[in-house]
PDB file of C-alpha atoms and ligand atoms in Angstrom:
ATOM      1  CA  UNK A  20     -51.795-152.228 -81.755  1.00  0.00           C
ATOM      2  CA  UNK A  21     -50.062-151.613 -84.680  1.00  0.00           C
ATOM      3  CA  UNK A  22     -49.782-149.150 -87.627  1.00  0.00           C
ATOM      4  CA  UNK A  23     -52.116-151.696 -89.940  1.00  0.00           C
ATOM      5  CA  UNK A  24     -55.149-150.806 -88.120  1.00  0.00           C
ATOM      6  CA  UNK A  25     -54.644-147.141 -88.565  1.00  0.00           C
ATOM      7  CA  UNK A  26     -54.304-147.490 -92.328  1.00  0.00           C
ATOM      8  CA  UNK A  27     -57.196-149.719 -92.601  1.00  0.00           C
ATOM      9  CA  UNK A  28     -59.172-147.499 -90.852  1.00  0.00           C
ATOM     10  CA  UNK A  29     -57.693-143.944 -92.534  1.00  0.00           C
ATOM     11  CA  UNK A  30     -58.770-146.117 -96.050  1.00  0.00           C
ATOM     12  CA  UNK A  31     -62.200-147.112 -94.721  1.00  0.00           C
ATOM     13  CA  UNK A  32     -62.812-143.028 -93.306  1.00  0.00           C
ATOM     14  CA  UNK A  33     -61.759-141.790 -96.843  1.00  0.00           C
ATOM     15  CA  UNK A  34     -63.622-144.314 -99.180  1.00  0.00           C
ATOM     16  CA  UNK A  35     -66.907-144.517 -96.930  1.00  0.00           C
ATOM     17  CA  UNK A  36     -69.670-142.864 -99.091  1.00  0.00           C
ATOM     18  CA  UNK A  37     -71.167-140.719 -95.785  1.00  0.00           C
ATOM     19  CA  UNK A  38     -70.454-139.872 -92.630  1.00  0.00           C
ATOM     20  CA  UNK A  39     -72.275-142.557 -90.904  1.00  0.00           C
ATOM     21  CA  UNK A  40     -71.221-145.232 -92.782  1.00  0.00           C
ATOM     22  CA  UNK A  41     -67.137-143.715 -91.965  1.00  0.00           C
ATOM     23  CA  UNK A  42     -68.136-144.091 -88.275  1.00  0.00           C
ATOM     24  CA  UNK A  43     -69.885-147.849 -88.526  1.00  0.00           C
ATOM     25  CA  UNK A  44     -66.919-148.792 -89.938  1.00  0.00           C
ATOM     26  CA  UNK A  45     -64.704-147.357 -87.617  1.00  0.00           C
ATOM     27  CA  UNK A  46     -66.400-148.980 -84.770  1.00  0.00           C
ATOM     28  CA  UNK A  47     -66.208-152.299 -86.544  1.00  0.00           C
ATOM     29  CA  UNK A  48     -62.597-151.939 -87.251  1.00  0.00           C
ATOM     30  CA  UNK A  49     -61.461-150.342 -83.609  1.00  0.00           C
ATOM     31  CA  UNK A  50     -63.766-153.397 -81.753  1.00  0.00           C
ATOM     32  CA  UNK A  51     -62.316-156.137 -84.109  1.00  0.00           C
ATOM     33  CA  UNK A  52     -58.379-155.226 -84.519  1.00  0.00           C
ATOM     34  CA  UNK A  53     -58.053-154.139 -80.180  1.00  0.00           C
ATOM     35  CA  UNK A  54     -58.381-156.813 -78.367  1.00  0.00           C
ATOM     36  CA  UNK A  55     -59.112-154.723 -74.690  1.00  0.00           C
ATOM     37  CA  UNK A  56     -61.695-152.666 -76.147  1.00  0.00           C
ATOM     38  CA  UNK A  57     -64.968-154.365 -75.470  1.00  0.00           C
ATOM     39  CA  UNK A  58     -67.356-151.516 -76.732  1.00  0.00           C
ATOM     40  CA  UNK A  59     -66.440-149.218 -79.151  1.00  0.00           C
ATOM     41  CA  UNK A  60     -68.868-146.230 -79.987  1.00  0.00           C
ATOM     42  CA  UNK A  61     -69.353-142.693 -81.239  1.00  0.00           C
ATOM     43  CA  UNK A  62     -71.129-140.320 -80.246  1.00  0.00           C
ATOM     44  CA  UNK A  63     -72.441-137.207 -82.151  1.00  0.00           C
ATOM     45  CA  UNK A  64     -73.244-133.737 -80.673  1.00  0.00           C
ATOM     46  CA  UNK A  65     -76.641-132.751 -81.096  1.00  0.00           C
ATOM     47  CA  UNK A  66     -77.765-129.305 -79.162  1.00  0.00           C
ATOM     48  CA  UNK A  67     -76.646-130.194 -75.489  1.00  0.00           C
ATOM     49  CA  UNK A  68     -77.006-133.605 -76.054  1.00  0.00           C
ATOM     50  CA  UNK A  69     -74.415-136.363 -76.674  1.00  0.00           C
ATOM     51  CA  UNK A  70     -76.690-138.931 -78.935  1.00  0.00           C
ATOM     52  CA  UNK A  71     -75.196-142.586 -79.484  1.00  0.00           C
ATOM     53  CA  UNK A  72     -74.551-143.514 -83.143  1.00  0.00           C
ATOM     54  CA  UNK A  73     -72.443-146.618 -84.354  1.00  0.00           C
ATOM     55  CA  UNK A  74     -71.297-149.233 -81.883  1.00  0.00           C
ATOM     56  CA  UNK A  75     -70.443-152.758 -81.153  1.00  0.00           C
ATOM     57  CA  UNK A  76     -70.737-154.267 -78.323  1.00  0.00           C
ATOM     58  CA  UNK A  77     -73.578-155.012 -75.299  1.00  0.00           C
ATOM     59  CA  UNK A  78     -76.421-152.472 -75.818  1.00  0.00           C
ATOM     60  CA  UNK A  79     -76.434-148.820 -73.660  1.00  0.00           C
ATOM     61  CA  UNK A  80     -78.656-147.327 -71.666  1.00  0.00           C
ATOM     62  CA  UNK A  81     -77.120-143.899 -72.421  1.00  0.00           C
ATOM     63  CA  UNK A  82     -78.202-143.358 -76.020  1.00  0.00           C
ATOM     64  CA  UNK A  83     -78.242-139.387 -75.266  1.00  0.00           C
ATOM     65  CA  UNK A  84     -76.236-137.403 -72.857  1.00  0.00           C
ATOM     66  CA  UNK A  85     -76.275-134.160 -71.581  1.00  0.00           C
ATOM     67  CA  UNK A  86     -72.891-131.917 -72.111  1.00  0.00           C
ATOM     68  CA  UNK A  87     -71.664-132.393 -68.807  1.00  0.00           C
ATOM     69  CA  UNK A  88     -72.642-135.597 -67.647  1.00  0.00           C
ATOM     70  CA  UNK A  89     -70.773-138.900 -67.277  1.00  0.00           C
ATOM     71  CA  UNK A  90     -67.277-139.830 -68.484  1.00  0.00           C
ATOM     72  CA  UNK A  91     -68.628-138.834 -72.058  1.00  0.00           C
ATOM     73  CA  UNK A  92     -70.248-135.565 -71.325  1.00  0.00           C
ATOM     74  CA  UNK A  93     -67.221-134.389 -69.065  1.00  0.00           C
ATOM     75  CA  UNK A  94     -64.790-134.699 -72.480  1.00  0.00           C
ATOM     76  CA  UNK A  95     -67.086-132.907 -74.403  1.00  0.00           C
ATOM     77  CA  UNK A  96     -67.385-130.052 -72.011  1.00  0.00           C
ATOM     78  CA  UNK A  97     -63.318-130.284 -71.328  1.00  0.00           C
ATOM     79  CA  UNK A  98     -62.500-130.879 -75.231  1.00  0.00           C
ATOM     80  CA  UNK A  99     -59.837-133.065 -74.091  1.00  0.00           C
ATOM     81  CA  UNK A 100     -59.696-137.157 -73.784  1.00  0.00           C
ATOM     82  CA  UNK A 101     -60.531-138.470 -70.461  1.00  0.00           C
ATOM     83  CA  UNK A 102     -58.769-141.918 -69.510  1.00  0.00           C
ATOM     84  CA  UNK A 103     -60.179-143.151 -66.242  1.00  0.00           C
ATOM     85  CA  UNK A 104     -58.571-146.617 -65.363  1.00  0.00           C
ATOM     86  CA  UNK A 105     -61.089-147.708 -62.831  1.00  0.00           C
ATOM     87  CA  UNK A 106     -64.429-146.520 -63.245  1.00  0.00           C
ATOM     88  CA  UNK A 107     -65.831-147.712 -60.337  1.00  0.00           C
ATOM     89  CA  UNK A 108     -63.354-144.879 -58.692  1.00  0.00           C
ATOM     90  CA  UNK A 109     -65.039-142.142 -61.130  1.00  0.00           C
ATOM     91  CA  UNK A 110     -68.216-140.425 -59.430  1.00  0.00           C
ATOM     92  CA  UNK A 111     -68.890-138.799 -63.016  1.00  0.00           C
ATOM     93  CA  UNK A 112     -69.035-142.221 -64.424  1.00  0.00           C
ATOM     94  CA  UNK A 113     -72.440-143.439 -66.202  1.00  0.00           C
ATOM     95  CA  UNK A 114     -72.509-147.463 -66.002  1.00  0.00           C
ATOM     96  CA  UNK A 115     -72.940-149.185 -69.580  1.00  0.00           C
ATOM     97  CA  UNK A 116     -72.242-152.462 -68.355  1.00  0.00           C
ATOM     98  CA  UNK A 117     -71.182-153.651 -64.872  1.00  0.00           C
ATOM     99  CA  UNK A 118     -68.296-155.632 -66.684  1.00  0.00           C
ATOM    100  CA  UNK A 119     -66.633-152.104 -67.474  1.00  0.00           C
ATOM    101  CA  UNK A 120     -63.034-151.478 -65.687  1.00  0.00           C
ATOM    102  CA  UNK A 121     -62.386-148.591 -67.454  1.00  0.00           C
ATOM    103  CA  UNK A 122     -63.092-145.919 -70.369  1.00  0.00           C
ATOM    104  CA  UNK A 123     -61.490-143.553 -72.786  1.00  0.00           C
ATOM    105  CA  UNK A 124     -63.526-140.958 -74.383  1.00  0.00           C
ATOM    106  CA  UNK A 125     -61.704-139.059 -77.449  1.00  0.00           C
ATOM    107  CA  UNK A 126     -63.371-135.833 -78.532  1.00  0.00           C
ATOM    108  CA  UNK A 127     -63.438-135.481 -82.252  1.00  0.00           C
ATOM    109  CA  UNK A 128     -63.204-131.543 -82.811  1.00  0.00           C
ATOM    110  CA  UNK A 129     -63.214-129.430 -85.323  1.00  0.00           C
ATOM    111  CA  UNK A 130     -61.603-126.267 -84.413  1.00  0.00           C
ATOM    112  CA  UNK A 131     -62.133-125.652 -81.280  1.00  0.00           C
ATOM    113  CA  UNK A 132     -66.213-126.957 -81.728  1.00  0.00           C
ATOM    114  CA  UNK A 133     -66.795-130.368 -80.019  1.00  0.00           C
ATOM    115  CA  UNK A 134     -68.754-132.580 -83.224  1.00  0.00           C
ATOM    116  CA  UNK A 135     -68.832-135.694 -81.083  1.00  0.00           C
ATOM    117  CA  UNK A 136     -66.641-138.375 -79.436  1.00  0.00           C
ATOM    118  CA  UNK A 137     -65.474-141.835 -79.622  1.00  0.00           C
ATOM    119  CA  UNK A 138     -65.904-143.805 -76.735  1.00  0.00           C
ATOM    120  CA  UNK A 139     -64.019-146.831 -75.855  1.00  0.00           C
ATOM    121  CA  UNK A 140     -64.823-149.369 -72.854  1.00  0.00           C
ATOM    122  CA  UNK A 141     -62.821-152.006 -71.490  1.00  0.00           C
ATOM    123  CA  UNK A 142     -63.451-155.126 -69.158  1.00  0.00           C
ATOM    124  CA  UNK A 143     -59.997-155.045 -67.936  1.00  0.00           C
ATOM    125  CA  UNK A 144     -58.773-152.061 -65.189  1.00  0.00           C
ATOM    126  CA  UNK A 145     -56.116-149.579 -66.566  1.00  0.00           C
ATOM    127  CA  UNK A 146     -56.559-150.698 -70.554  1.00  0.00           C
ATOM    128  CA  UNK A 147     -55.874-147.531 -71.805  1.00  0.00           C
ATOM    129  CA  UNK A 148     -52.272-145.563 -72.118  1.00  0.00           C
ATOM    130  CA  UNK A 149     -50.709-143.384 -74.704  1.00  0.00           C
ATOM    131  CA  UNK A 150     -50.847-146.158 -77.693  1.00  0.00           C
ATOM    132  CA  UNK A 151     -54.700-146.065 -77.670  1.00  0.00           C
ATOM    133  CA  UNK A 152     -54.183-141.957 -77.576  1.00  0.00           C
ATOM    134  CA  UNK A 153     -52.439-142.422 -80.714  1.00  0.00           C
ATOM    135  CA  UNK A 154     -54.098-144.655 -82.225  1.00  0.00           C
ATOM    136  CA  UNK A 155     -57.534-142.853 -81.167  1.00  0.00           C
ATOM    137  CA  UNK A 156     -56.851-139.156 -81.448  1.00  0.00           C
ATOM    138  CA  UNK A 157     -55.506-138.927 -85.460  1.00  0.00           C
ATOM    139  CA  UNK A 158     -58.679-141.299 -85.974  1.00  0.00           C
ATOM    140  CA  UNK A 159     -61.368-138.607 -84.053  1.00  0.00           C
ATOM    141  CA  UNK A 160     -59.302-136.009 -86.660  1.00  0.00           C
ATOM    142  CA  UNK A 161     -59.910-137.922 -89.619  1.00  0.00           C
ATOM    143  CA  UNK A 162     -63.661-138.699 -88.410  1.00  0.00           C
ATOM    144  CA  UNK A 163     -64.051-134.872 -87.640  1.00  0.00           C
ATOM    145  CA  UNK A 164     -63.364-133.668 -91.305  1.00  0.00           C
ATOM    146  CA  UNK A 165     -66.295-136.108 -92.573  1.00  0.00           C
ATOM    147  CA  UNK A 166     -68.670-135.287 -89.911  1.00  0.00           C
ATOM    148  CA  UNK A 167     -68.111-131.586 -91.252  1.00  0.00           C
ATOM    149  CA  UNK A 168     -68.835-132.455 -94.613  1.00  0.00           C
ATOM    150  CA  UNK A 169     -72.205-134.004 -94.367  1.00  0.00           C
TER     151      UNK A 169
HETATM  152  N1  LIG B   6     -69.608-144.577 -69.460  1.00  0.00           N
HETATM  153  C1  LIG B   6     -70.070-143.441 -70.216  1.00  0.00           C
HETATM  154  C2  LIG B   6     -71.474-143.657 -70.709  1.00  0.00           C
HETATM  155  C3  LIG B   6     -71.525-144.327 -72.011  1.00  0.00           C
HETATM  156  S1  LIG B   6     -71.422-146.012 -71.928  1.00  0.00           S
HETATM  157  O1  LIG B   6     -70.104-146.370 -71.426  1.00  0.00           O
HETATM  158  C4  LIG B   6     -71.592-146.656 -73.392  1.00  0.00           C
HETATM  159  C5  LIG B   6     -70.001-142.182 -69.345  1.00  0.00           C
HETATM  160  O2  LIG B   6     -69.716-142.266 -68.161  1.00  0.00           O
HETATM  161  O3  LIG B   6     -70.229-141.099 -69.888  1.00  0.00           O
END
């Protein structure tokens, strides 16, 4: 992981004409530069709900979410990132794929309000550690300032 991908994807957030298109492309870039994330996807708050917007990878059954429920909900409700390394090991976990190992769900905030998430999967067990915190987290803050915009 390397400082590249954060600049590529800082210029793609800033020069994207709308917030949708800052989050395809974010998806695009995270999935194609990381080579352990096998899904890559945002979701944006709506009500209660957790609705799925841009992502690559093997469709989900979980296109909306309730605040609360699954890896994804449970981040929202904590506003804090969740890393579970083995997901079969997680009760709260909602199964995408049965390839998944494990999951890191970012929240992007702004303030102290929860405007949706990015949510990474990963075939392999334990994938995620403090690099893909900071890679992910500054990237959910530059995501949260367009998703305020629109
Ligand atoms: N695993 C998530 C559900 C979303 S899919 O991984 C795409 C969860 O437990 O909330």
């Amino acid at each position: 992981m390397d400082g590249n991908l954060m600049m590529a994807i800082r210029s793609a957030i800033a020069a994207a004409p709308n917030a949708n298109t800052a989050m395809r492309q974010t998806v695009e870039l995270l999935k194609d530069g990381v080579s352990h994330y096998t899904w890559v996807g945002i979701y944006v708050l709506d009500g209660n709900e957790l609705v799925l917007g841009p992502f690559v990878g093997r469709p989900s059954p979980h296109t909306r979410i309730p605040l609360g429920r699954g890896i994804c909900g449970a981040a929202a409700a904590e506003k804090a990132t969740i890393v579970v390394d083995d997901v079969q090991n997680d009760p709260r976990y909602l199964a995408c794929s049965l390839d998944t190992r494990s999951e890191i769900v970012v929240p992007i905030m702004q303030g102290r309000d929860v405007l949706g998430e990015i949510d990474v999967d990963s075939d392999e067990l334990r994938a995620f550690g403090a690099k893909d915190r900071e890679l992910l987290e500054p990237i959910a803050a530059m995501l949260a300032e367009r998703l305020s915009e629109d």
